[in-house]
Amino acid sequence: MSRNYWLMKSEPDVFSFEDLVQAPNRTTLWDGVRNYQARNFMRDGMSVGDGVVFYHSNAKPPGIAGFAEVASEPYPDPTQFDTEHKYFDPKSDPEKPRWILVDIRAVEAARALVPLQDLKEEPALDDMALCQKGSRLSVQPVSEAEWRVVRAMAGVGVAKKA
DNA sequence: GCCAACGTTGGC
DNA sequence: GCCAACGTTGGC
């Protein structure tokens, strides 16, 4: 089975890539996703070891901050059952959880943040979901070709210079 | 803070 | 099942 690639958005004021690096085991559960399309990608598409592009939205500038990997199989988002939690969903049945998530582990920071503007100016990324107008989805699939281009732009995953 | 682009909700 | 109203996302 081949590895898949994803892009996941986070507002750095809420949870940044640096926060993920600082987290225990550099890992966190990706809670709070309340969009069915995004959930379906996590529930149906993700496997342990998949590559994750960590994107900072609502930032100045917005862009790619680092790279992570899927660190668990999909499982129910515990916050949906916590009445005290802002992500509580009274319509979710514990017998049949509505919201599913995965754990994410930080792997490597971008050498420098790759601004959204640079991504949009890169012809090889014309078809990338993130670059499409009105793209709001917080979890998106990324092709292997896009993954390589983005990592090169971020200065990671390439052979070290002498 | 504005607003375009979506997604969701609920009346009918 | 339609669709208007409303809420959210997220770049600018």
mmCIF file of C-alpha atoms (C1' of nucleotides) in Angstrom:
data_model
loop_
_atom_site.group_PDB
_atom_site.id
_atom_site.type_symbol
_atom_site.label_atom_id
_atom_site.label_comp_id
_atom_site.label_asym_id
_atom_site.label_seq_id
_atom_site.Cartn_x
_atom_site.Cartn_y
_atom_site.Cartn_z
ATOM 1 C CA MET A 1 0.000 0.000 0.000
ATOM 2 C CA SER A 2 1.388 3.356 -0.947
ATOM 3 C CA ARG A 3 1.636 6.352 1.270
ATOM 4 C CA ASN A 4 -0.870 9.162 0.893
ATOM 5 C CA TYR A 5 -0.361 12.878 1.406
ATOM 6 C CA TRP A 6 -2.570 15.527 2.958
ATOM 7 C CA LEU A 7 -2.719 19.179 3.833
ATOM 8 C CA MET A 8 -4.158 20.260 7.171
ATOM 9 C CA LYS A 9 -4.902 23.832 8.156
ATOM 10 C CA SER A 10 -4.515 25.398 11.551
ATOM 11 C CA GLU A 11 -4.659 28.959 12.753
ATOM 12 C CA PRO A 12 -1.278 29.586 14.389
ATOM 13 C CA ASP A 13 -2.886 31.794 17.026
ATOM 14 C CA VAL A 14 -4.841 28.720 18.093
ATOM 15 C CA PHE A 15 -2.388 25.904 17.368
ATOM 16 C CA SER A 16 0.808 26.450 15.395
ATOM 17 C CA PHE A 17 3.344 24.025 13.989
ATOM 18 C CA GLU A 18 5.642 25.115 16.815
ATOM 19 C CA ASP A 19 2.923 24.107 19.278
ATOM 20 C CA LEU A 20 2.890 20.675 17.682
ATOM 21 C CA VAL A 21 6.678 20.393 17.991
ATOM 22 C CA GLN A 22 6.390 21.318 21.683
ATOM 23 C CA ALA A 23 3.580 18.858 22.354
ATOM 24 C CA PRO A 24 4.331 15.571 24.176
ATOM 25 C CA ASN A 25 5.797 13.153 21.629
ATOM 26 C CA ARG A 26 5.417 15.993 19.111
ATOM 27 C CA THR A 27 1.930 14.586 18.700
ATOM 28 C CA THR A 28 -1.608 15.810 19.118
ATOM 29 C CA LEU A 29 -5.093 14.711 18.238
ATOM 30 C CA TRP A 30 -6.600 16.734 15.424
ATOM 31 C CA ASP A 31 -9.839 17.572 17.173
ATOM 32 C CA GLY A 32 -12.523 20.037 16.243
ATOM 33 C CA VAL A 33 -13.024 19.166 12.590
ATOM 34 C CA ARG A 34 -16.775 19.599 12.027
ATOM 35 C CA ASN A 35 -16.947 19.357 8.271
ATOM 36 C CA TYR A 36 -18.033 16.118 6.647
ATOM 37 C CA GLN A 37 -15.693 16.268 3.684
ATOM 38 C CA ALA A 38 -12.706 16.867 5.941
ATOM 39 C CA ARG A 39 -13.874 14.111 8.278
ATOM 40 C CA ASN A 40 -14.226 11.689 5.405
ATOM 41 C CA PHE A 41 -10.635 12.256 4.343
ATOM 42 C CA MET A 42 -9.455 11.446 7.866
ATOM 43 C CA ARG A 43 -11.832 8.539 8.376
ATOM 44 C CA ASP A 44 -11.595 6.894 4.968
ATOM 45 C CA GLY A 45 -8.296 8.030 3.539
ATOM 46 C CA MET A 46 -5.667 8.264 6.226
ATOM 47 C CA SER A 47 -3.257 5.624 7.431
ATOM 48 C CA VAL A 48 -0.383 5.746 9.902
ATOM 49 C CA GLY A 49 2.666 7.227 8.210
ATOM 50 C CA ASP A 50 0.847 9.366 5.661
ATOM 51 C CA GLY A 51 2.535 12.696 5.007
ATOM 52 C CA VAL A 52 0.909 15.899 6.248
ATOM 53 C CA VAL A 53 1.584 19.426 5.061
ATOM 54 C CA PHE A 54 0.980 21.729 8.041
ATOM 55 C CA TYR A 55 -0.573 24.971 6.844
ATOM 56 C CA HIS A 56 -1.053 28.179 8.803
ATOM 57 C CA SER A 57 -4.338 29.863 7.908
ATOM 58 C CA ASN A 58 -5.495 33.273 9.094
ATOM 59 C CA ALA A 59 -1.850 34.177 9.517
ATOM 60 C CA LYS A 60 0.349 36.996 8.269
ATOM 61 C CA PRO A 61 1.283 35.682 5.871
ATOM 62 C CA PRO A 62 -0.613 32.415 5.512
ATOM 63 C CA GLY A 63 1.579 29.538 4.354
ATOM 64 C CA ILE A 64 3.225 26.199 4.975
ATOM 65 C CA ALA A 65 4.985 25.991 8.312
ATOM 66 C CA GLY A 66 6.136 22.406 8.387
ATOM 67 C CA PHE A 67 5.557 18.730 7.801
ATOM 68 C CA ALA A 68 3.968 16.079 9.943
ATOM 69 C CA GLU A 69 2.722 12.539 9.668
ATOM 70 C CA VAL A 70 -0.411 10.665 10.540
ATOM 71 C CA ALA A 71 0.347 8.967 13.862
ATOM 72 C CA SER A 72 -2.783 6.914 14.573
ATOM 73 C CA GLU A 73 -5.586 5.073 12.905
ATOM 74 C CA PRO A 74 -8.826 7.078 12.694
ATOM 75 C CA TYR A 75 -10.870 7.130 15.919
ATOM 76 C CA PRO A 76 -13.784 9.123 17.360
ATOM 77 C CA ASP A 77 -13.097 12.739 18.331
ATOM 78 C CA PRO A 78 -13.540 12.694 22.139
ATOM 79 C CA THR A 79 -14.493 16.379 22.282
ATOM 80 C CA GLN A 80 -17.820 15.716 20.576
ATOM 81 C CA PHE A 81 -19.104 13.979 23.740
ATOM 82 C CA ASP A 82 -17.734 16.496 26.249
ATOM 83 C CA THR A 83 -20.601 18.766 27.248
ATOM 84 C CA GLU A 84 -18.126 21.277 28.672
ATOM 85 C CA HIS A 85 -16.140 21.459 25.474
ATOM 86 C CA LYS A 86 -16.698 23.996 22.753
ATOM 87 C CA TYR A 87 -16.617 21.195 20.182
ATOM 88 C CA PHE A 88 -19.418 19.309 21.950
ATOM 89 C CA ASP A 89 -21.977 18.015 19.461
ATOM 90 C CA PRO A 90 -25.306 17.067 21.081
ATOM 91 C CA LYS A 91 -26.385 15.346 17.877
ATOM 92 C CA SER A 92 -23.559 12.832 17.931
ATOM 93 C CA ASP A 93 -24.515 9.406 19.262
ATOM 94 C CA PRO A 94 -21.718 7.722 21.278
ATOM 95 C CA GLU A 95 -22.855 4.419 19.791
ATOM 96 C CA LYS A 96 -22.344 5.902 16.347
ATOM 97 C CA PRO A 97 -19.862 8.789 16.585
ATOM 98 C CA ARG A 98 -20.263 11.463 13.994
ATOM 99 C CA TRP A 99 -16.760 12.970 14.139
ATOM 100 C CA ILE A 100 -13.577 11.025 13.499
ATOM 101 C CA LEU A 101 -9.984 12.202 13.805
ATOM 102 C CA VAL A 102 -6.390 11.037 13.694
ATOM 103 C CA ASP A 103 -3.262 11.898 15.659
ATOM 104 C CA ILE A 104 -0.627 14.033 13.961
ATOM 105 C CA ARG A 105 3.087 14.015 14.778
ATOM 106 C CA ALA A 106 5.494 16.808 13.808
ATOM 107 C CA VAL A 107 8.324 15.634 11.581
ATOM 108 C CA GLU A 108 10.175 18.650 10.252
ATOM 109 C CA ALA A 109 9.708 22.413 10.157
ATOM 110 C CA ALA A 110 10.002 24.315 6.912
ATOM 111 C CA ARG A 111 13.360 26.060 6.678
ATOM 112 C CA ALA A 112 11.262 29.193 6.295
ATOM 113 C CA LEU A 113 7.516 29.568 6.032
ATOM 114 C CA VAL A 114 6.394 29.069 2.437
ATOM 115 C CA PRO A 115 3.846 31.828 1.827
ATOM 116 C CA LEU A 116 0.569 31.060 0.092
ATOM 117 C CA GLN A 117 1.491 33.654 -2.506
ATOM 118 C CA ASP A 118 4.575 31.645 -3.511
ATOM 119 C CA LEU A 119 2.490 28.504 -3.810
ATOM 120 C CA LYS A 120 0.052 30.290 -6.083
ATOM 121 C CA GLU A 121 2.892 31.540 -8.249
ATOM 122 C CA GLU A 122 4.312 28.042 -8.720
ATOM 123 C CA PRO A 123 2.945 26.543 -11.971
ATOM 124 C CA ALA A 124 3.512 22.993 -10.729
ATOM 125 C CA LEU A 125 0.928 23.680 -8.010
ATOM 126 C CA ASP A 126 -1.789 25.153 -10.239
ATOM 127 C CA ASP A 127 -4.044 22.175 -9.552
ATOM 128 C CA MET A 128 -3.397 22.005 -5.829
ATOM 129 C CA ALA A 129 -6.629 22.256 -3.845
ATOM 130 C CA LEU A 130 -5.189 24.960 -1.607
ATOM 131 C CA CYS A 131 -4.522 27.218 -4.584
ATOM 132 C CA GLN A 132 -8.082 27.070 -5.903
ATOM 133 C CA LYS A 133 -10.329 30.044 -5.334
ATOM 134 C CA GLY A 134 -12.689 29.628 -2.422
ATOM 135 C CA SER A 135 -10.858 26.596 -1.037
ATOM 136 C CA ARG A 136 -11.937 26.432 2.592
ATOM 137 C CA LEU A 137 -11.568 22.757 3.323
ATOM 138 C CA SER A 138 -9.373 22.265 6.376
ATOM 139 C CA VAL A 139 -8.215 18.778 5.374
ATOM 140 C CA GLN A 140 -7.256 18.263 1.743
ATOM 141 C CA PRO A 141 -5.557 15.544 -0.278
ATOM 142 C CA VAL A 142 -2.172 16.382 -1.807
ATOM 143 C CA SER A 143 -0.661 14.508 -4.749
ATOM 144 C CA GLU A 144 2.782 12.953 -4.499
ATOM 145 C CA ALA A 145 4.056 15.398 -7.124
ATOM 146 C CA GLU A 146 2.688 18.354 -5.147
ATOM 147 C CA TRP A 147 4.209 16.941 -1.968
ATOM 148 C CA ARG A 148 7.644 16.872 -3.587
ATOM 149 C CA VAL A 149 7.348 20.388 -4.982
ATOM 150 C CA VAL A 150 6.164 21.806 -1.679
ATOM 151 C CA ARG A 151 8.948 20.129 0.269
ATOM 152 C CA ALA A 152 11.533 21.453 -2.148
ATOM 153 C CA MET A 153 10.086 24.958 -1.734
ATOM 154 C CA ALA A 154 10.287 24.522 2.021
ATOM 155 C CA GLY A 155 13.901 23.389 1.774
ATOM 156 C CA VAL A 156 13.340 20.007 3.388
ATOM 157 C CA GLY A 157 13.661 16.438 2.241
ATOM 158 C CA VAL A 158 16.348 17.290 -0.288
ATOM 159 C CA ALA A 159 19.961 16.197 -0.348
ATOM 160 C CA LYS A 160 22.184 18.312 1.857
ATOM 161 C CA LYS A 161 24.632 20.589 0.168
ATOM 162 C CA ALA A 162 28.303 19.987 0.803
ATOM 163 C "C1'" DG B 1 -13.123 44.659 9.150
ATOM 164 C "C1'" DC B 2 -14.787 43.383 4.591
ATOM 165 C "C1'" DC B 3 -16.665 40.126 1.790
ATOM 166 C "C1'" DA B 4 -16.694 36.035 -1.468
ATOM 167 C "C1'" DA B 5 -17.384 31.343 -1.291
ATOM 168 C "C1'" DC B 6 -19.227 27.719 0.747
ATOM 169 C "C1'" DG B 7 -21.741 24.591 4.137
ATOM 170 C "C1'" DT B 8 -25.697 23.927 7.128
ATOM 171 C "C1'" DT B 9 -30.291 24.562 8.801
ATOM 172 C "C1'" DG B 10 -35.054 24.651 8.772
ATOM 173 C "C1'" DG B 11 -39.611 26.185 6.925
ATOM 174 C "C1'" DC B 12 -42.540 24.872 3.528
ATOM 175 C "C1'" DG C 1 -36.438 18.205 -1.881
ATOM 176 C "C1'" DC C 2 -36.120 23.210 -2.654
ATOM 177 C "C1'" DC C 3 -34.103 27.318 -1.289
ATOM 178 C "C1'" DA C 4 -33.612 31.486 1.662
ATOM 179 C "C1'" DA C 5 -31.374 32.680 5.685
ATOM 180 C "C1'" DC C 6 -27.679 32.238 8.393
ATOM 181 C "C1'" DG C 7 -23.000 30.935 9.983
ATOM 182 C "C1'" DT C 8 -18.122 30.100 8.989
ATOM 183 C "C1'" DT C 9 -13.739 30.272 6.661
ATOM 184 C "C1'" DG C 10 -9.964 32.682 5.432
ATOM 185 C "C1'" DG C 11 -7.547 35.841 2.116
ATOM 186 C "C1'" DC C 12 -6.977 40.499 1.644
#
